[in-house]
Tab-separated table of C-alpha atoms in Angstrom:
chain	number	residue	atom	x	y	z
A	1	UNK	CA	209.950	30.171	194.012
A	2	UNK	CA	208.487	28.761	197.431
A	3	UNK	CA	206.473	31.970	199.218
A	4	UNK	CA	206.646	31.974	202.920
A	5	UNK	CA	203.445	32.893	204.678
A	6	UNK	CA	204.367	35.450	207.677
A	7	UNK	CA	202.725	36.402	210.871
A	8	UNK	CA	203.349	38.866	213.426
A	9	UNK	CA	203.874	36.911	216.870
A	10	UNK	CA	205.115	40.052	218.765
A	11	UNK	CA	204.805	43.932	219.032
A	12	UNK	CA	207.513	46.080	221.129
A	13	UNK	CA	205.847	49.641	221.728
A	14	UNK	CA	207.878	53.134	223.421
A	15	UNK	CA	205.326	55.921	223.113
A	16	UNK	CA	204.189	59.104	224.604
A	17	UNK	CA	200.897	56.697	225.295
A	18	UNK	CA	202.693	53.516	227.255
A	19	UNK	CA	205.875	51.717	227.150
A	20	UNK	CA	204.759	48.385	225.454
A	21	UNK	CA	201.579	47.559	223.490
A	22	UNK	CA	199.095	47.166	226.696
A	23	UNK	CA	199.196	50.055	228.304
A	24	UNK	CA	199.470	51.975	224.246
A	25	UNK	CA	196.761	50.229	222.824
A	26	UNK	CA	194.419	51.155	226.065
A	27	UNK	CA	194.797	54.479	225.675
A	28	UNK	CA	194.674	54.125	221.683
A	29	UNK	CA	191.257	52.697	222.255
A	30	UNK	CA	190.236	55.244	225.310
A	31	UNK	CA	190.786	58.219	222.633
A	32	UNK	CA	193.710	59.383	225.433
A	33	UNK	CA	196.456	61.632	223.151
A	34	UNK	CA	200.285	61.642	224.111
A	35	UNK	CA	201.072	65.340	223.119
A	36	UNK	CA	202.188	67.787	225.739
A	37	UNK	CA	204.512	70.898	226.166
A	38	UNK	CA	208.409	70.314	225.049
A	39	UNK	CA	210.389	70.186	227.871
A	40	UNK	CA	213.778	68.073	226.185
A	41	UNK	CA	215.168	70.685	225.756
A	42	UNK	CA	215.442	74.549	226.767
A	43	UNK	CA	212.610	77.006	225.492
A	44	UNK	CA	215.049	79.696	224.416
A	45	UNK	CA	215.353	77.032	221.494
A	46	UNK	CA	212.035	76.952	220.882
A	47	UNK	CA	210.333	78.243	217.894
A	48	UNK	CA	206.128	79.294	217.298
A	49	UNK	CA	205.891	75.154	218.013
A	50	UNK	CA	205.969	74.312	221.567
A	51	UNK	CA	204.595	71.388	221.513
A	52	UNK	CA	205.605	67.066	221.204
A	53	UNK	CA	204.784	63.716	222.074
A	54	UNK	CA	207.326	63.321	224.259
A	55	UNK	CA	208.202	59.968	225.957
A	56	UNK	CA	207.669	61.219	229.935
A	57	UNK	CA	210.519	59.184	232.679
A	58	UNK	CA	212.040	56.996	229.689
A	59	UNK	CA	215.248	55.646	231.876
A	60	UNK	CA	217.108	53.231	229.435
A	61	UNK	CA	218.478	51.176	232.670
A	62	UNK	CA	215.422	49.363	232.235
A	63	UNK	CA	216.292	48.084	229.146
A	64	UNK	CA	220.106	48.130	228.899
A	65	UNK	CA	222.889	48.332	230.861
A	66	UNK	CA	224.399	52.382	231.562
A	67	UNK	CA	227.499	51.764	229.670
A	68	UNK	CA	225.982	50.595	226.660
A	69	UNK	CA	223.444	53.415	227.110
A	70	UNK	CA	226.140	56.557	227.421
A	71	UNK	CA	227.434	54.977	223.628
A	72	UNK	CA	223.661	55.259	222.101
A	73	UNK	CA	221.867	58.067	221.231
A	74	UNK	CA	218.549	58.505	222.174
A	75	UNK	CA	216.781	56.795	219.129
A	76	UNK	CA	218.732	54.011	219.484
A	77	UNK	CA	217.635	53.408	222.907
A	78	UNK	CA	213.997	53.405	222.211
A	79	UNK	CA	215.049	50.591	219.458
A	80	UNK	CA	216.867	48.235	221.890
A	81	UNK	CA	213.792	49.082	224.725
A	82	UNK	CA	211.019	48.176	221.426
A	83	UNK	CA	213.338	45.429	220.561
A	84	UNK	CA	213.504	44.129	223.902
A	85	UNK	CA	209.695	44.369	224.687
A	86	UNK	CA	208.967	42.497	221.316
A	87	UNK	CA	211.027	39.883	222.239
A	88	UNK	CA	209.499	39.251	225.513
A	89	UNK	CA	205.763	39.636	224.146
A	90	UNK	CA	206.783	37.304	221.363
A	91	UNK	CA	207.597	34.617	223.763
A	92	UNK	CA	210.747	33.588	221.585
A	93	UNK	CA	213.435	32.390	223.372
A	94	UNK	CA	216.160	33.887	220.645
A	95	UNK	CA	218.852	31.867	222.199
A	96	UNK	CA	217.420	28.336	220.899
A	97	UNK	CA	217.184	30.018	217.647
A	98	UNK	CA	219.710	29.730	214.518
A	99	UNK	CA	221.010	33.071	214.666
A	100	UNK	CA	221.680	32.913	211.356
A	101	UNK	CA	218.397	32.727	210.375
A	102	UNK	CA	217.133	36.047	212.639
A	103	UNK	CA	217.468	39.243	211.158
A	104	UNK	CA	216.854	43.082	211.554
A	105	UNK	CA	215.503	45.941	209.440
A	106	UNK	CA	214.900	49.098	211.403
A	107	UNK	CA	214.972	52.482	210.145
A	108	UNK	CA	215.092	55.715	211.432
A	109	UNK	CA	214.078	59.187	208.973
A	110	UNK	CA	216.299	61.366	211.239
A	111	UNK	CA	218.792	60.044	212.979
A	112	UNK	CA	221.237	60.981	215.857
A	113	UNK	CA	219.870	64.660	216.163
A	114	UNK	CA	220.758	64.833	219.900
A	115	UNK	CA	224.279	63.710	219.152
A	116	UNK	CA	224.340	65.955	216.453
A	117	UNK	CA	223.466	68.959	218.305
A	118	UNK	CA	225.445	68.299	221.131
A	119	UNK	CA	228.545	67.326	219.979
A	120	UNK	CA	228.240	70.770	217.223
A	121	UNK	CA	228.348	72.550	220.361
A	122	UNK	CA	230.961	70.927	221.307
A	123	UNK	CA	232.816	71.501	218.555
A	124	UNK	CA	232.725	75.294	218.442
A	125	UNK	CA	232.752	75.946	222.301
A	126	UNK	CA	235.785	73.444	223.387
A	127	UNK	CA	237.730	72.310	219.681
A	128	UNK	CA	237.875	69.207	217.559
A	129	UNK	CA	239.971	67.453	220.298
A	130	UNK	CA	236.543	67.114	222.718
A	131	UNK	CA	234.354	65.801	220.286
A	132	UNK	CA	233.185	62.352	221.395
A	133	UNK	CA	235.134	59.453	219.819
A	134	UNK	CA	231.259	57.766	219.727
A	135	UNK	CA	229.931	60.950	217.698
A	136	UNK	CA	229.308	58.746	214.420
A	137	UNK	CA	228.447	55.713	215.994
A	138	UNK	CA	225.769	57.435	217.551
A	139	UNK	CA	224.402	59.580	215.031
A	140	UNK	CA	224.374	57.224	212.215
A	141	UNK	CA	220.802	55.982	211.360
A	142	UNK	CA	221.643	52.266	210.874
A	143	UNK	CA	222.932	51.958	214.113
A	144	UNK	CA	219.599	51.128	215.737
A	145	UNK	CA	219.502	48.024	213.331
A	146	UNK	CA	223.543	47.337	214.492
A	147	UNK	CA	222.814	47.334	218.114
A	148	UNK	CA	219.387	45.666	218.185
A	149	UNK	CA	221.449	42.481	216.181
A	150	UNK	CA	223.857	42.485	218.599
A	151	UNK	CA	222.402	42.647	221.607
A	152	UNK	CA	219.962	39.799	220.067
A	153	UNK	CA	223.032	37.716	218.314
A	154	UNK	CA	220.985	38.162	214.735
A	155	UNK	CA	223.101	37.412	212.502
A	156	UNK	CA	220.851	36.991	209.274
A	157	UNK	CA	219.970	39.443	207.162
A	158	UNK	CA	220.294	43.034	208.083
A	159	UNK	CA	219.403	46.624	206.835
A	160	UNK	CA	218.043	49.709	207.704
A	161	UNK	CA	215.889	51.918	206.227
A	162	UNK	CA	215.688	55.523	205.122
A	163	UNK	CA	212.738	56.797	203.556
A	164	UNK	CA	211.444	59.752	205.658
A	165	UNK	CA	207.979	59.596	207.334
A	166	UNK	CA	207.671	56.096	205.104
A	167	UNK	CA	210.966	54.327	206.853
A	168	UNK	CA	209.232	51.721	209.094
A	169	UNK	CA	206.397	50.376	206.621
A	170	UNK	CA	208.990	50.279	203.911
A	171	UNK	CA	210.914	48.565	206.926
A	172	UNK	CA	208.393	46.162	207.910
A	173	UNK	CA	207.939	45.607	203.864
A	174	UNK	CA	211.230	44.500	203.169
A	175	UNK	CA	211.198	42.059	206.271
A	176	UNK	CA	208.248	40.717	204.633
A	177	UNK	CA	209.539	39.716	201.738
A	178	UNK	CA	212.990	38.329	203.377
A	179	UNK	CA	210.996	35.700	205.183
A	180	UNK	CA	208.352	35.160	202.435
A	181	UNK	CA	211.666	34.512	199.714
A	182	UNK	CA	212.981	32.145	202.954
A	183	UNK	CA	216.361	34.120	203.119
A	184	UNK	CA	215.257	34.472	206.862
A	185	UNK	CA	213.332	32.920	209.663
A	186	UNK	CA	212.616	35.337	212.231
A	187	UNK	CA	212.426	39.416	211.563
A	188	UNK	CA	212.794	42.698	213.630
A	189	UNK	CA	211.116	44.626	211.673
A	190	UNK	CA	210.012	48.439	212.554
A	191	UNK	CA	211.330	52.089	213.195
A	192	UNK	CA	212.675	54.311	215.755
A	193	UNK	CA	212.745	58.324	216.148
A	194	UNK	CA	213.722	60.999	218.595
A	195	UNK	CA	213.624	63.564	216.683
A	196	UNK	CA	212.847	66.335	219.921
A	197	UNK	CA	215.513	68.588	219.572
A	198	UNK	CA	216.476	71.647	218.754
A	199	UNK	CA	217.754	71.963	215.481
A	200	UNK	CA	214.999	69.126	213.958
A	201	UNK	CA	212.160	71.027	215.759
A	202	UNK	CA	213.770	74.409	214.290
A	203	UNK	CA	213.878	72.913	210.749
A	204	UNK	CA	210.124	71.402	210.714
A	205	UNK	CA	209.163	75.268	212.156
A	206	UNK	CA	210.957	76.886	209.824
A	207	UNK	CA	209.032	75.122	206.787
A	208	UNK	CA	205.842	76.212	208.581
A	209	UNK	CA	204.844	72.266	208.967
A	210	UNK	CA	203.754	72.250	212.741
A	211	UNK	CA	201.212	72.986	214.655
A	212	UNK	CA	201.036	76.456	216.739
A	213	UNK	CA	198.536	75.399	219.028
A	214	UNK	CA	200.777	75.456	222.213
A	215	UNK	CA	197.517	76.452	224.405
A	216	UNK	CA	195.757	73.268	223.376
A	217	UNK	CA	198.740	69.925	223.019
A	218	UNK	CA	196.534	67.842	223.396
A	219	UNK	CA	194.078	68.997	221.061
A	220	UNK	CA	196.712	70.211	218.081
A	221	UNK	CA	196.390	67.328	215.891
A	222	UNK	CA	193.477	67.115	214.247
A	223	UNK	CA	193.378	65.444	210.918
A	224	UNK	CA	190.781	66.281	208.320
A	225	UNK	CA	189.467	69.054	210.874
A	226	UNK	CA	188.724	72.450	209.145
A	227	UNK	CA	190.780	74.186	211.671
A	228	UNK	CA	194.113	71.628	211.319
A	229	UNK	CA	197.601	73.803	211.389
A	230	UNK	CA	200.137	71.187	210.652
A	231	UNK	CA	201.363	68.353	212.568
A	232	UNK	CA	202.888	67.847	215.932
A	233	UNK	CA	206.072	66.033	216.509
A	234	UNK	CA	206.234	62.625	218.468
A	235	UNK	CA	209.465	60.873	219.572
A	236	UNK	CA	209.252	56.426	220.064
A	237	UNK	CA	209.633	53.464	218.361
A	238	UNK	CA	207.726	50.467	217.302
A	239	UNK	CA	209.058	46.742	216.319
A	240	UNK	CA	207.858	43.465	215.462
A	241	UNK	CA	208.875	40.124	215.280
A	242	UNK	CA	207.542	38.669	212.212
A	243	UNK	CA	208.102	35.086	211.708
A	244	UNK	CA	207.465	32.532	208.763
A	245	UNK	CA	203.974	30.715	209.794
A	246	UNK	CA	205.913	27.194	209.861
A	247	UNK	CA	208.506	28.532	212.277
A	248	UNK	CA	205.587	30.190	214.436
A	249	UNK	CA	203.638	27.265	214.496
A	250	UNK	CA	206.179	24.806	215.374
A	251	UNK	CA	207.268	26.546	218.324
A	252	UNK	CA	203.586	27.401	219.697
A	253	UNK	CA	203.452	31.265	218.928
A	254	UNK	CA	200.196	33.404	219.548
A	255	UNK	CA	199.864	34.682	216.071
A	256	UNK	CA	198.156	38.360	216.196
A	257	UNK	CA	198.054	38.460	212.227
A	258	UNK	CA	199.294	37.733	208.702
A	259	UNK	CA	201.064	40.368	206.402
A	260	UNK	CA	198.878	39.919	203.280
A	261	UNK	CA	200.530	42.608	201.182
A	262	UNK	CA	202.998	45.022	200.907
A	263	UNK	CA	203.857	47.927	198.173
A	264	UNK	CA	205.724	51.048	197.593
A	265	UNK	CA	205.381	53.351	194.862
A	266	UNK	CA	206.989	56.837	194.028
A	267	UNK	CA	205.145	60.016	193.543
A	268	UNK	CA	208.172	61.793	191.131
A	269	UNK	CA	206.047	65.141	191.943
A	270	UNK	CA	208.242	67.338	194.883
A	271	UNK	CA	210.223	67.542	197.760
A	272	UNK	CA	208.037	67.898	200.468
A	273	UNK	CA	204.026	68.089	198.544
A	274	UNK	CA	202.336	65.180	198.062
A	275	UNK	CA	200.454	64.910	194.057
A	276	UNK	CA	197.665	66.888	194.672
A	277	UNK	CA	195.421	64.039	192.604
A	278	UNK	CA	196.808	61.189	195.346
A	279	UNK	CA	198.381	59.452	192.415
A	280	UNK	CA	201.304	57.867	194.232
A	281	UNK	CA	199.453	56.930	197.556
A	282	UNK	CA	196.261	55.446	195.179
A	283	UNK	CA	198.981	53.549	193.286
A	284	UNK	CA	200.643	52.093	195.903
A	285	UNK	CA	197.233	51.441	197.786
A	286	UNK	CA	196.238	49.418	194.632
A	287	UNK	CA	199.504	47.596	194.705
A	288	UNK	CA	199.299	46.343	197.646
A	289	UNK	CA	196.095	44.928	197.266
A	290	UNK	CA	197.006	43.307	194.440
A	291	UNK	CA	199.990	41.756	196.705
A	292	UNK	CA	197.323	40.811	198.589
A	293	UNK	CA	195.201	39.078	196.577
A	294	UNK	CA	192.121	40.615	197.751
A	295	UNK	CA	190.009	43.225	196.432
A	296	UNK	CA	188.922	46.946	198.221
A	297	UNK	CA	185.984	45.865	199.241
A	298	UNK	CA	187.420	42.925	201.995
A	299	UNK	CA	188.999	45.695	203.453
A	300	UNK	CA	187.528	47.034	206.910
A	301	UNK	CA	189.992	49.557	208.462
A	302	UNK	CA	192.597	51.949	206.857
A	303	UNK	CA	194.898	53.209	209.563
A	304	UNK	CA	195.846	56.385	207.260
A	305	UNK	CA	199.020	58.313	207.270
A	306	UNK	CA	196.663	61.311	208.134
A	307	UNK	CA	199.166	63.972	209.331
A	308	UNK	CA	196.355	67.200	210.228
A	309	UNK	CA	198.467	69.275	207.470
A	310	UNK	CA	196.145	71.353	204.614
A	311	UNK	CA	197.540	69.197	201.458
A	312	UNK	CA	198.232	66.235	202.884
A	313	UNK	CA	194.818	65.554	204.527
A	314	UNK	CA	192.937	66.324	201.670
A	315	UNK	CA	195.648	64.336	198.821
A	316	UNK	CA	195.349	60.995	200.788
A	317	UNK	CA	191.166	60.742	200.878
A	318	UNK	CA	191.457	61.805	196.730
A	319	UNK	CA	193.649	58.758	196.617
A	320	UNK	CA	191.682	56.333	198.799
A	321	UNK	CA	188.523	57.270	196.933
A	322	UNK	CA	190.067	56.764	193.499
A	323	UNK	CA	191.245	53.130	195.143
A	324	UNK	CA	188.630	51.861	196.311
A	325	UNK	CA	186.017	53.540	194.458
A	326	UNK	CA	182.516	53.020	195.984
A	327	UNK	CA	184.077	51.112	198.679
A	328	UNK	CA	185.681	54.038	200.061
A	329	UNK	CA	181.971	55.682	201.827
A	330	UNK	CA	181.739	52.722	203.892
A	331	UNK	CA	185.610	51.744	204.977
A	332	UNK	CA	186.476	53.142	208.264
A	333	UNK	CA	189.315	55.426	207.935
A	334	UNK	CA	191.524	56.571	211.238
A	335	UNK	CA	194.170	58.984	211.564
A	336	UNK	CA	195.907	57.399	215.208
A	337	UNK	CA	198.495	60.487	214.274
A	338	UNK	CA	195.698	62.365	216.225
A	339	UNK	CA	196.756	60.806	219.242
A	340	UNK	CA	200.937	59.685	219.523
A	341	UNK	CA	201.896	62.632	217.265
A	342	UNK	CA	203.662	62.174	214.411
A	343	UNK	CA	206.550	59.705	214.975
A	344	UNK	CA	208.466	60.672	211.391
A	345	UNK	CA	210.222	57.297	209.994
A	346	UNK	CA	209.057	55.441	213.353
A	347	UNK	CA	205.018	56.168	212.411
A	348	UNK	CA	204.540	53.738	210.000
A	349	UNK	CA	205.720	50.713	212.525
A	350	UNK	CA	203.316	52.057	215.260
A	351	UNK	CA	200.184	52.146	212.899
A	352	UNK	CA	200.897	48.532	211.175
A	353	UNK	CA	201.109	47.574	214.864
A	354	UNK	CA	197.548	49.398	215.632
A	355	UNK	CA	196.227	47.976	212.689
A	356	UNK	CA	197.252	44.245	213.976
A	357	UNK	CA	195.698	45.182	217.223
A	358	UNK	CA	192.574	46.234	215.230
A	359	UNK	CA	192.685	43.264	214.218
A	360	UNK	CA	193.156	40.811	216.957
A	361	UNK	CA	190.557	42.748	219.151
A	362	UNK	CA	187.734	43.382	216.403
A	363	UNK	CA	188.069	47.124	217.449
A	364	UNK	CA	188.763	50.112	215.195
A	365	UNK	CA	190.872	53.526	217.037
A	366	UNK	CA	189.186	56.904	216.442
A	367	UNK	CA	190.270	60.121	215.004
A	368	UNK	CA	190.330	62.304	218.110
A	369	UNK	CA	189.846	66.267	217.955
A	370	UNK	CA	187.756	65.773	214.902
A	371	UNK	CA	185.031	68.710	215.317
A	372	UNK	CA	184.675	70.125	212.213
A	373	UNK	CA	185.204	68.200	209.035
A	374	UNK	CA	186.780	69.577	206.252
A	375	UNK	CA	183.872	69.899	203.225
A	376	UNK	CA	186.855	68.505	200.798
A	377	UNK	CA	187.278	65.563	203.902
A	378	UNK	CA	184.853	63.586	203.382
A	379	UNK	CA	185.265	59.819	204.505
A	380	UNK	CA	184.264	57.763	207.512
A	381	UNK	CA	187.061	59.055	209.677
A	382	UNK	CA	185.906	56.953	212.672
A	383	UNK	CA	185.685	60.788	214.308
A	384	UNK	CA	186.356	60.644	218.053
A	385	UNK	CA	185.141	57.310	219.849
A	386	UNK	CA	186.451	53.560	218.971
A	387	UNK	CA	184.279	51.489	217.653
A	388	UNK	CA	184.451	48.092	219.383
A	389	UNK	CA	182.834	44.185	218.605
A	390	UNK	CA	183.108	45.914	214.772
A	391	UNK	CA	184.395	43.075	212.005
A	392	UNK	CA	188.298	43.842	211.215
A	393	UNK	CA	189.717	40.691	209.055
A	394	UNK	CA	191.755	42.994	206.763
A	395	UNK	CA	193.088	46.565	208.094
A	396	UNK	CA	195.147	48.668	205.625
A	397	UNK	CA	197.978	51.031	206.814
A	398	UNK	CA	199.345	53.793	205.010
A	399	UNK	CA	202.666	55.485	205.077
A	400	UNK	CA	204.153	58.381	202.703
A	401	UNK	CA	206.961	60.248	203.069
A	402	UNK	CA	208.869	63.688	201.946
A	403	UNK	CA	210.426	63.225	198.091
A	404	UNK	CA	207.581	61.011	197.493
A	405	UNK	CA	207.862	58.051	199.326
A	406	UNK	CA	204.890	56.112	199.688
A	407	UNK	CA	204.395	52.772	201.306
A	408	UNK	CA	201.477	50.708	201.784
A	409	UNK	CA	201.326	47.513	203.803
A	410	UNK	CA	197.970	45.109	204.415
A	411	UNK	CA	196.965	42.467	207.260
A	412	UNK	CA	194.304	40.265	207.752
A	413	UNK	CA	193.221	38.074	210.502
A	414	UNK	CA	195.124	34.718	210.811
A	415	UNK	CA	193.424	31.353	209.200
A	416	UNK	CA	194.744	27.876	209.775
């Protein structure tokens, strides 16, 4: 079978650091972090956590018209805006396109929480009768794939994916390998999340995962820092358009990067713990590089899945030292969680677009509120400042996920 080369030609960004990936990737650079108090909804709700990256003025009439907004919920809305902004950074004029031949995998770990919780409340307050007839078409997660093909007329392959804090890597994976098979020209590939709310924020609390530092947002996650309490919750999405290198050439694309590998592994260990050896990430690290056809040592920058929570921290540098043995003192390792928050099934799409940016601009994002390193921490974690004019060909990003998910995808700098 004929593989496909692919290339990223264009990155849609809605963050708590910049709506698109100017503006995000500035304030990725400047060290600037997106987390703040909650304010989405009311603080009687509100557990120890008080704390998000939330997404400050989003108005969806800037992306799509009112009706159509009133029938999405909000994590389908920051799809269609991410969707929307790739498109037009892309330079792709969709309708000359064989719509066959453009399709869409975007995944979401949560889903409709917002519809959820609302129309619950609904339900008890006011009966059955006044639940919204949109209820499941808004709470659903593959509806952010559904509308983002629609309002795009893509009408090749499409899928959505589910795989907790891994969703948009595996997402981005699996567009991959449509185009490289050929079963597709042109991809939207990423993830979306809102998960904000309520109930979600109550759950996370309630399994004593986030952070309690309400006095400090901006300075609550801290990955690999001695004094890290958990993680803080982020709302956004991320997509790119990933093309087949033929199609991208042909029609004059600026071509940020190549996906050079992809894998996914399992860790068949527990629900919400990572293997406390790294087995599963080191695996699928190793995988992936195999994919890739390169060995640890071409590798320059891991953007790591680097939560600031006790086990998780610690498992992930066990597993990049056990794959990529010596290499692993001198890669530079960056947790960007530090600054958006963590963005749950839409992370993963965010940090494989950092990690093109990294890239495309020979400059590697810090770890911000890293103070005090954890003695069992102990990698270059890039701690506090970008490096710039620093040699990125190949950039790593890592993704893994409650129930063991793990997801690994590599990119290196575009040759003719």
């Amino acid at each position: 079978m004929t593989k496909h080369r692919v290339v990223v030609t264009g990155i849609g960004i809605v963050s708590s650091l910049g709506l698109g990936k100017d503006p995000f990737w500035e304030n990725i650079l400047a060290g600037k972090s997106g987390i703040s108090r909650v304010t989405l909804f009311d603080e009687k709700y509100q557990s120890y956590c008080k704390i998000a990256g939330e997404i400050p003025g989003f108005d969806s009439k800037q992306f799509m018209e009112p009706k159509q907004a009133k029938r999405m919920d909000r994590f389908i809305q920051f799809a269609v805006a991410a969707s929307k902004l790739a498109v037009e950074d892309a330079k792709i004029d969709l309708s000359k396109e064989n719509p066959d031949r453009v399709g869409v995998v975007i995944g979401s770990a949560a889903g409709g929480f917002e519809t959820i919780e609302k129309n619950f409340r609904i339900l008890v307050e006011k009966g059955p009768d006044r639940v919204s007839p949109f209820t499941v078409p808004m709470l659903i997660v593959n509806m952010a794939a559904g509308w983002v093909s629609m309002l795009h007329n893509a009408r090749g392959p499409n899928s959505c994916t589910v795989t907790a804090c891994a969703t948009s890597t595996h997402s981005i994976g699996d567009a991959y390998r449509i185009i490289e098979r050929g079963d597709a020209e042109v991809m939207f590939a990423g993830g979306t999340e809102a998960p904000v709310t309520a109930l979600c924020m109550a759950g996370f609390a309630a399994a004593r995962t986030l952070s309690s530092r309400n006095n400090e947002p901006e300075r609550a996650s801290r990955p690999w820092d001695k004094a890290r309490d958990g993680f803080v919750m982020a709302e956004g999405g991320a997509i790119l358009i990933l093309e087949q290198l033929d199609h991208a050439i042909e029609r004059g694309a600026t071509i940020y990067g190549e996906v050079a590998g992809y894998a996914m592994t399992g860790d068949a260990y527990d629900i919400v713990a990572p293997c406390t050896d790294g087995e599963g990430a080191k695996r699928a690290m190793e995988v992936a590089l195999k994919d890739a056809k390169l060995s640890p040592s071409e590798v320059n920058y891991i953007n790591a899945h680097g939560t600031s929570t006790l086990l998780g921290d610690r498992a992930e540098t066990i597993a990049i030292k056990r794959a990529f043995g010596d290499h692993a003192k001198t890669v530079a390792v960056s947790s960007t969680k530090s600054m958006t928050g963590h963005l749950l099934g839409a992370a993963g799409a965010i940090e494989a677009a950092i990690s093109i940016l990294a890239i495309r601009d020979s400059a590697i994002p810090p770890t911000i509120n890293l103070e005090n390193v954890d003695s069992e921490c102990d990698l270059d974690y890039v701690p506090n400042t970008a490096r710039r004019g620093v040699e990125v060909n190949v950039a790593m990003s890592n993704s893994f996920g409650f129930g063991g998910h793990n997801a690994c995808l590599v990119f290196k700098k575009y040759l003719d």
